[in-house]
PDB file of C-alpha atoms and ligand atoms in Angstrom:
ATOM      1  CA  UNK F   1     198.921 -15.662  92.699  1.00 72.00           C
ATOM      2  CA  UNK F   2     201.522 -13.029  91.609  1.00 78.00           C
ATOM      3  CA  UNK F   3     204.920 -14.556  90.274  1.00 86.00           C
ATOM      4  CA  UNK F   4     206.648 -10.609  90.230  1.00 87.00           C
ATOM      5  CA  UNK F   5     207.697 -10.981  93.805  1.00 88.00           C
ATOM      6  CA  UNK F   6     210.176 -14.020  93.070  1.00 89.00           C
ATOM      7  CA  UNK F   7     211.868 -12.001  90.257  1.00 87.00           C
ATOM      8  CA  UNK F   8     212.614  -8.796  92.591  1.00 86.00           C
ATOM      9  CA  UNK F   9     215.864  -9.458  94.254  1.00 84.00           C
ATOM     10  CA  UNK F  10     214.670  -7.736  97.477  1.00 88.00           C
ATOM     11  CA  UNK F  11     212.448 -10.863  97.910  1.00 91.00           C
ATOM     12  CA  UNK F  12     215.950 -13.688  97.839  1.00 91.00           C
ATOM     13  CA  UNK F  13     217.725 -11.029 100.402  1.00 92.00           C
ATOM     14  CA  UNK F  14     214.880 -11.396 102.616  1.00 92.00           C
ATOM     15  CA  UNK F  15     214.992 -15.407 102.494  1.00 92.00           C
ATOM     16  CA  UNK F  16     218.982 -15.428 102.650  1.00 94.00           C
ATOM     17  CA  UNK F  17     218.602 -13.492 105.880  1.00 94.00           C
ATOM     18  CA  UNK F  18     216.112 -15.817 107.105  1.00 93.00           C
ATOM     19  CA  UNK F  19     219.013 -18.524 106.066  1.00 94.00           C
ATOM     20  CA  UNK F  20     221.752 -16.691 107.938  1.00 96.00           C
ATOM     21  CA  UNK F  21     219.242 -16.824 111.463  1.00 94.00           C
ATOM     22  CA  UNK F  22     218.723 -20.327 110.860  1.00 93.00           C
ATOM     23  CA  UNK F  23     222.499 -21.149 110.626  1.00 95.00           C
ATOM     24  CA  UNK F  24     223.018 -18.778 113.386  1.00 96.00           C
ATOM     25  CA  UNK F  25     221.194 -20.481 115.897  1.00 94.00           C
ATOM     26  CA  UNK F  26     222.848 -24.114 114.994  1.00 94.00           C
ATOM     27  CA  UNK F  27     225.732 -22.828 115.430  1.00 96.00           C
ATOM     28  CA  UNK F  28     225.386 -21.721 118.691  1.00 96.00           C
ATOM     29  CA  UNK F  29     224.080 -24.580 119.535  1.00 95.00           C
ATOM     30  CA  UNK F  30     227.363 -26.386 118.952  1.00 96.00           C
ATOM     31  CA  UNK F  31     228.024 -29.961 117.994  1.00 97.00           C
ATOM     32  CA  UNK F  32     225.846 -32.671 120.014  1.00 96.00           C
ATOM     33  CA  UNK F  33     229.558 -33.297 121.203  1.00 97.00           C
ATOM     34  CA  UNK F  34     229.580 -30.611 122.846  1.00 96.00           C
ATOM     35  CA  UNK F  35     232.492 -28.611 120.534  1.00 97.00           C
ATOM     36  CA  UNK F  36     232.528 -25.529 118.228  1.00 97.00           C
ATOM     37  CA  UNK F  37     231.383 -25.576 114.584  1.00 97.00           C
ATOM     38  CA  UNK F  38     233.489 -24.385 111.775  1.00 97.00           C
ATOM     39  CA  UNK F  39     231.955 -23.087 108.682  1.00 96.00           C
ATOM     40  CA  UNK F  40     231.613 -25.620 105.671  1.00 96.00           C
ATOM     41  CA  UNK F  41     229.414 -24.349 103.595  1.00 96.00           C
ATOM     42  CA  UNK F  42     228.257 -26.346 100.598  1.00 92.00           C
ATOM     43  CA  UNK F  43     229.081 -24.408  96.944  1.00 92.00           C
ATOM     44  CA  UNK F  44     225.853 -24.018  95.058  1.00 90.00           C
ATOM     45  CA  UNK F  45     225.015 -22.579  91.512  1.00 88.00           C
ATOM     46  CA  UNK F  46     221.302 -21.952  91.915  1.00 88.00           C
ATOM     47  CA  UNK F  47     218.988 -21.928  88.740  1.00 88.00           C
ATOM     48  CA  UNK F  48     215.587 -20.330  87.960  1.00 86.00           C
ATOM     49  CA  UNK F  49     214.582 -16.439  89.120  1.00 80.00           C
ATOM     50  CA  UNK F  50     216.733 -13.839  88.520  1.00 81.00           C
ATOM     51  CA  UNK F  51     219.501 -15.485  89.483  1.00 76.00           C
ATOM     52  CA  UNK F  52     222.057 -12.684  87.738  1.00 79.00           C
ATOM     53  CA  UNK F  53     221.027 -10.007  90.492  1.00 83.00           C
ATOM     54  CA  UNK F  54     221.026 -12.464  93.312  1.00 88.00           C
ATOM     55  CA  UNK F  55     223.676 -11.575  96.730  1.00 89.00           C
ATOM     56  CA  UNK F  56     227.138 -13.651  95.879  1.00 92.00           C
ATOM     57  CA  UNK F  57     225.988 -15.752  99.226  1.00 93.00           C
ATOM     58  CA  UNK F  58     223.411 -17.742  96.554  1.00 93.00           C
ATOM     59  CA  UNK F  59     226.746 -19.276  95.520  1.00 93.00           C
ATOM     60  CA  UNK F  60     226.709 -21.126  99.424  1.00 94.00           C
ATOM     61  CA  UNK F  61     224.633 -23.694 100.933  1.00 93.00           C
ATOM     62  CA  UNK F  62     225.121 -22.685 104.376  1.00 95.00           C
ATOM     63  CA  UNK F  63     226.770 -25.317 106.673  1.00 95.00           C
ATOM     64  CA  UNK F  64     228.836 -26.778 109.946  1.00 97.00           C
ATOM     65  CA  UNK F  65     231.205 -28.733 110.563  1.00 97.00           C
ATOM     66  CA  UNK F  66     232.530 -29.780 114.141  1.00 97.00           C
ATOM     67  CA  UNK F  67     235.877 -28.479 115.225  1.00 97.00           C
ATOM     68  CA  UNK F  68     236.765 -31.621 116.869  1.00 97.00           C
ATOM     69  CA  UNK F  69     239.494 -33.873 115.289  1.00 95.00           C
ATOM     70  CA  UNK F  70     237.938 -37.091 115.536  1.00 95.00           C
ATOM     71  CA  UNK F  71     234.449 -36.338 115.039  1.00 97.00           C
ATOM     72  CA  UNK F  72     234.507 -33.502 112.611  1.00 96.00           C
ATOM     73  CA  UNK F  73     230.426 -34.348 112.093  1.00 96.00           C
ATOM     74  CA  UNK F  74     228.518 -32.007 109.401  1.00 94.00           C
ATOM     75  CA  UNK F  75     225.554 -29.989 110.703  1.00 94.00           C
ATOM     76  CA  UNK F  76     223.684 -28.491 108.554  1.00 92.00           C
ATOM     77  CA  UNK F  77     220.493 -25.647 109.288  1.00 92.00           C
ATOM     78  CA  UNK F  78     217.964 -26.070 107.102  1.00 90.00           C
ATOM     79  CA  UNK F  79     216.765 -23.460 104.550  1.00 91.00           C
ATOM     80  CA  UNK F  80     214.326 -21.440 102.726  1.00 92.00           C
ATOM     81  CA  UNK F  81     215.939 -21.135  99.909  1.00 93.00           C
ATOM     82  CA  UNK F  82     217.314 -24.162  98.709  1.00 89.00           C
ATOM     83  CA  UNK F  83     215.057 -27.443  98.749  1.00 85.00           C
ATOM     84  CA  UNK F  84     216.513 -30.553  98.860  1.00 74.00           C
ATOM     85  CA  UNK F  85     219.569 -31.240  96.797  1.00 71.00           C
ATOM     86  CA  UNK F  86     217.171 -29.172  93.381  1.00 74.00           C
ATOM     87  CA  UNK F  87     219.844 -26.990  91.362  1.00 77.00           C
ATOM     88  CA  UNK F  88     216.675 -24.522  91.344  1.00 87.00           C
ATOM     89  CA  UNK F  89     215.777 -22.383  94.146  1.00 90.00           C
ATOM     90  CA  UNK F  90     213.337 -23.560  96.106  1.00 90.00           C
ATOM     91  CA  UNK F  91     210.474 -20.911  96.141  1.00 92.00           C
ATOM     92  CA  UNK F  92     210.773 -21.169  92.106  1.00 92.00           C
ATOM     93  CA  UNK F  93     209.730 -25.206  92.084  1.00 91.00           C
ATOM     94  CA  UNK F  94     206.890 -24.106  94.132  1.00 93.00           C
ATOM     95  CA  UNK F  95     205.724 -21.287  92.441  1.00 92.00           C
ATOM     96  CA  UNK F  96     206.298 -22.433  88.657  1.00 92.00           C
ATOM     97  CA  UNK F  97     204.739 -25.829  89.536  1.00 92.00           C
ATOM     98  CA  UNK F  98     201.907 -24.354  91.273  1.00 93.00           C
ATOM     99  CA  UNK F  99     201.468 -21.551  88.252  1.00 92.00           C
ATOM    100  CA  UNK F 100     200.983 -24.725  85.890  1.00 89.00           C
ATOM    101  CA  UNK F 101     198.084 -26.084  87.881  1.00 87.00           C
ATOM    102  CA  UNK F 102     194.294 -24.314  88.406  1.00 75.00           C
ATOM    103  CA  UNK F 103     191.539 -22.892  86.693  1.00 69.00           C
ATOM    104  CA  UNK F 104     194.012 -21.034  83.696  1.00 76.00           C
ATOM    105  CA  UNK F 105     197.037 -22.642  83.855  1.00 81.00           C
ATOM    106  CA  UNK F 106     200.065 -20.642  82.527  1.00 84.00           C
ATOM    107  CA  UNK F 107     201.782 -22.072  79.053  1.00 86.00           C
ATOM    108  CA  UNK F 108     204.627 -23.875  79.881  1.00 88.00           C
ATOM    109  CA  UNK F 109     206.890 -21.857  77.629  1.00 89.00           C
ATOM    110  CA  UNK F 110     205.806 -18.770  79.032  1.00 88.00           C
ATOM    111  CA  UNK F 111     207.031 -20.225  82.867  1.00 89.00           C
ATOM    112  CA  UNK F 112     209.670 -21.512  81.125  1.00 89.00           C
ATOM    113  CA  UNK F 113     211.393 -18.216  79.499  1.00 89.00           C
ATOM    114  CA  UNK F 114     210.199 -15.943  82.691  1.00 88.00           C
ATOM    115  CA  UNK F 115     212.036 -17.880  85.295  1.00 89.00           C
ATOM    116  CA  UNK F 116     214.600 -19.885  83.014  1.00 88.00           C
ATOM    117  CA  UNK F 117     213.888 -23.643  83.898  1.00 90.00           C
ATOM    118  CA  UNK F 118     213.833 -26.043  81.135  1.00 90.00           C
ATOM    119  CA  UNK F 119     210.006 -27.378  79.697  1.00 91.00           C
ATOM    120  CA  UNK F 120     210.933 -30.867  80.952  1.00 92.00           C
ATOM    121  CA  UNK F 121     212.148 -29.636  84.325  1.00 91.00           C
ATOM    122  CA  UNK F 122     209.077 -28.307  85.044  1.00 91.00           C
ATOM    123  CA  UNK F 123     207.556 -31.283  84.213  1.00 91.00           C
ATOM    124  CA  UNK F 124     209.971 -33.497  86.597  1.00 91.00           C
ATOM    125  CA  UNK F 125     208.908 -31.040  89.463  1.00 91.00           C
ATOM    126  CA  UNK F 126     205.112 -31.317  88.950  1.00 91.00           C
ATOM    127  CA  UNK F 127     205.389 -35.270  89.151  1.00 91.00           C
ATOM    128  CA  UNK F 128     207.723 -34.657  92.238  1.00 91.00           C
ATOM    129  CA  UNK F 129     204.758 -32.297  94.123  1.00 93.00           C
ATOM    130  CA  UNK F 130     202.006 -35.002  92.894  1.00 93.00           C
ATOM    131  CA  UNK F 131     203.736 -38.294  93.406  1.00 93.00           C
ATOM    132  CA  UNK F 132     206.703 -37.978  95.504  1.00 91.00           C
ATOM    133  CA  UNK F 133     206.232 -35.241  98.116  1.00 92.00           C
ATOM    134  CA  UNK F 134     202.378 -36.611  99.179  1.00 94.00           C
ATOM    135  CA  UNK F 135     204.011 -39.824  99.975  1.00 92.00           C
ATOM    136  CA  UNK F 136     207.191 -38.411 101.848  1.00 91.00           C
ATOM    137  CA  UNK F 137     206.884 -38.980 105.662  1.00 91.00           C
ATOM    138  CA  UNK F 138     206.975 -35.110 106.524  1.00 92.00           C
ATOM    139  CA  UNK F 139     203.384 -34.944 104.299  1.00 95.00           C
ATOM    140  CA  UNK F 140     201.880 -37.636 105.739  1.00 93.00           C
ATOM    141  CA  UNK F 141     202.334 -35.911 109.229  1.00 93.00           C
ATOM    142  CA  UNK F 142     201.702 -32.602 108.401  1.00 95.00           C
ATOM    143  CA  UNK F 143     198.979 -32.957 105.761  1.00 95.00           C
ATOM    144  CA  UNK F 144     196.957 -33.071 109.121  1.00 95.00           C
ATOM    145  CA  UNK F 145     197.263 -29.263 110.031  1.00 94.00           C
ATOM    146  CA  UNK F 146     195.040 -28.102 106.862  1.00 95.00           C
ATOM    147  CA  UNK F 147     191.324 -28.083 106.851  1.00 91.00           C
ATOM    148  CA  UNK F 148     189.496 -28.757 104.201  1.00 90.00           C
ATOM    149  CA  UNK F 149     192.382 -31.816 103.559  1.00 94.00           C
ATOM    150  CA  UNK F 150     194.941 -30.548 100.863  1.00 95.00           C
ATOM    151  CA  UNK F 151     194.602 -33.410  97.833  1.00 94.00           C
ATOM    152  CA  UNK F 152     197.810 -34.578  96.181  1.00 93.00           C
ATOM    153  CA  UNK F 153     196.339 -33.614  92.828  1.00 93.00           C
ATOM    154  CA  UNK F 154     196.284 -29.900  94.074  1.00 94.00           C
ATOM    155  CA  UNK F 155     200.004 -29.781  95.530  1.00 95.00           C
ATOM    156  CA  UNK F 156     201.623 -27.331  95.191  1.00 95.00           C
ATOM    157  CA  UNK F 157     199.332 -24.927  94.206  1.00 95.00           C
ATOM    158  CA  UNK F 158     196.538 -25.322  97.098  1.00 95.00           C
ATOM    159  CA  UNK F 159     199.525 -25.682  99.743  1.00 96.00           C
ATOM    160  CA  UNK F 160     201.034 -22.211  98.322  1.00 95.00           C
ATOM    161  CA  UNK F 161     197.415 -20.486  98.545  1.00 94.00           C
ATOM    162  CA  UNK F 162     196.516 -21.545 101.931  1.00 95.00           C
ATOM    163  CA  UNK F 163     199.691 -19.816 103.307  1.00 96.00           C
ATOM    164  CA  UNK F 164     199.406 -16.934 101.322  1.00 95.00           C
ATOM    165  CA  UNK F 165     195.612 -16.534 102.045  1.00 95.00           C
ATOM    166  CA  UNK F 166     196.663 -16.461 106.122  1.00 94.00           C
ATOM    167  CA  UNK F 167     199.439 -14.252 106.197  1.00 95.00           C
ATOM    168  CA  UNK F 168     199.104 -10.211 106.349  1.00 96.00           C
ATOM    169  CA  UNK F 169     201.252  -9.993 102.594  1.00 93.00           C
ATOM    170  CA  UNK F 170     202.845 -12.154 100.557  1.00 93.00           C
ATOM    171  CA  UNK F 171     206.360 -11.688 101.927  1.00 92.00           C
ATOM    172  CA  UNK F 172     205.062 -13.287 105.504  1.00 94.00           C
ATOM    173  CA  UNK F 173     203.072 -15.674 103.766  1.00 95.00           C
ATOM    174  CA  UNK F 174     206.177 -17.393 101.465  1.00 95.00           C
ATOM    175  CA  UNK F 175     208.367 -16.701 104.547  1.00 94.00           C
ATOM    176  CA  UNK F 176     205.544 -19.344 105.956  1.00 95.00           C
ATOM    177  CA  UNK F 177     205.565 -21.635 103.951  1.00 96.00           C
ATOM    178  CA  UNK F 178     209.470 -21.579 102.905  1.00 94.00           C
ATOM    179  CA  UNK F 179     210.105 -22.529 106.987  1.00 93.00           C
ATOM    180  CA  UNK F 180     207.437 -24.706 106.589  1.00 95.00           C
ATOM    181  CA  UNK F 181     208.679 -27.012 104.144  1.00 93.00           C
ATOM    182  CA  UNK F 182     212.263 -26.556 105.223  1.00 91.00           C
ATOM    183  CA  UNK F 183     212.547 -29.836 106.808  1.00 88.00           C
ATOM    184  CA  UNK F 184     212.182 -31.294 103.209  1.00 86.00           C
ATOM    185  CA  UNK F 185     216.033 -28.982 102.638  1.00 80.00           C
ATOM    186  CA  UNK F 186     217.893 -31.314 105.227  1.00 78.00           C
ATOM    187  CA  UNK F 187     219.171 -34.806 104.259  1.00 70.00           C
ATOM    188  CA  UNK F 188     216.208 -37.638 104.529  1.00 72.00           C
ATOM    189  CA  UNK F 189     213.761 -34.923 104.916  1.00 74.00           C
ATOM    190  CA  UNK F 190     212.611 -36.674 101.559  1.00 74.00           C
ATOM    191  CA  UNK F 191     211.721 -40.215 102.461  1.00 75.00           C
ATOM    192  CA  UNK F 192     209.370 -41.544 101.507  1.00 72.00           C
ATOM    193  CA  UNK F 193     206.890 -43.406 104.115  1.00 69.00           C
ATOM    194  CA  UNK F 194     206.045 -46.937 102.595  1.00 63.00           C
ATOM    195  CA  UNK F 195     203.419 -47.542 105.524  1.00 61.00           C
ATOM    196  CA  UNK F 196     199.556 -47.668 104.533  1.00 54.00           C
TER     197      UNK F 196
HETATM  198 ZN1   ZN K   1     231.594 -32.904 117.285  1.00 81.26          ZN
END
């Protein structure tokens, strides 16, 4: 597992252009009333990676809303950059949390000055991978694709190797998993499923 990849800004163009398709394609898709979207974009001061070298469009949460007076309803794509409503970008919670976990875990402080989180944030994002995300109702659906069964105790690190493992270089293979998880970016994509 190489961490250089997420602190070369080539690597955040590539996922902001992946961003820019996903928006694309909602907006041509409209409002489900049928009118035009309008740009909206949420701002956004992203945190952890390089984040002085990153494109000025890191500053924007990509987003819709409908032309219409009188509806005026937010849309909004998801994305591989951004998870959830984290300050920190979203390939850095993986990668950081799944760094801390394994056969030779990395020091925290080390994680800590190389991609600028805080100690205890790191912390908060390995509980959220253990205890939140395995009980989310995305997980619980899609826990069924891998083979041998991915273990809570091993997210995110075994979830981040099984993509990388299957895709022709690591580029494709956080692409992969980035679009995978992006249905955890869009509002409720977090719930958590309190059925046995
Ligand atoms: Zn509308």
């Amino acid at each position: 597992m190489d961490h250089r990849l997420l602190l070369a800004s080539g690597f955040w163009l590539f996922l902001l252009r992946i961003d820019e398709d996903l928006a694309g394609t909602a907006r041509q898709k409209g409002c489900s009333c049928g009118s035009r979207l309008h740009c909206a974009n949420y701002p956004r001061k992203p945190r952890g990676g390089p984040t002085k070298d990153l494109a000025e469009e890191y500053a924007w949460r990509l987003s819709f809303c409908c032309a219409r007076e009188g509806c005026r309803k937010r849309v909004t794509p998801a994305s591989v950059r951004f998870l959830g409503r984290k300050v920190y970008l979203g390939a850095v919670v993986v990668l950081v949390a799944a760094m801390r976990q394994g056969a030779s875990p990395r020091r925290v402080h080390v994680l800590a000055e190389l991609f600028d989180v805080d100690p205890r944030t790191i912390a908060r994002w390995q509980v959220f991978w253990r205890e939140q995300f395995p009980q989310t109702a995305f997980w619980r659906v899609e826990r069924g694709r891998f083979l041998p069964v991915i273990q809570a105790a091993a997210l995110p690190r075994a979830l981040l190797e099984e993509f990388l493992r299957h895709a022709p270089d690591p580029d494709k293979g956080w692409q992969r998993l980035l679009e995978f998880l992006s249905p955890i970016t869009l509002t409720g994509g977090l719930k958590i499923d309190i059925s046995p």
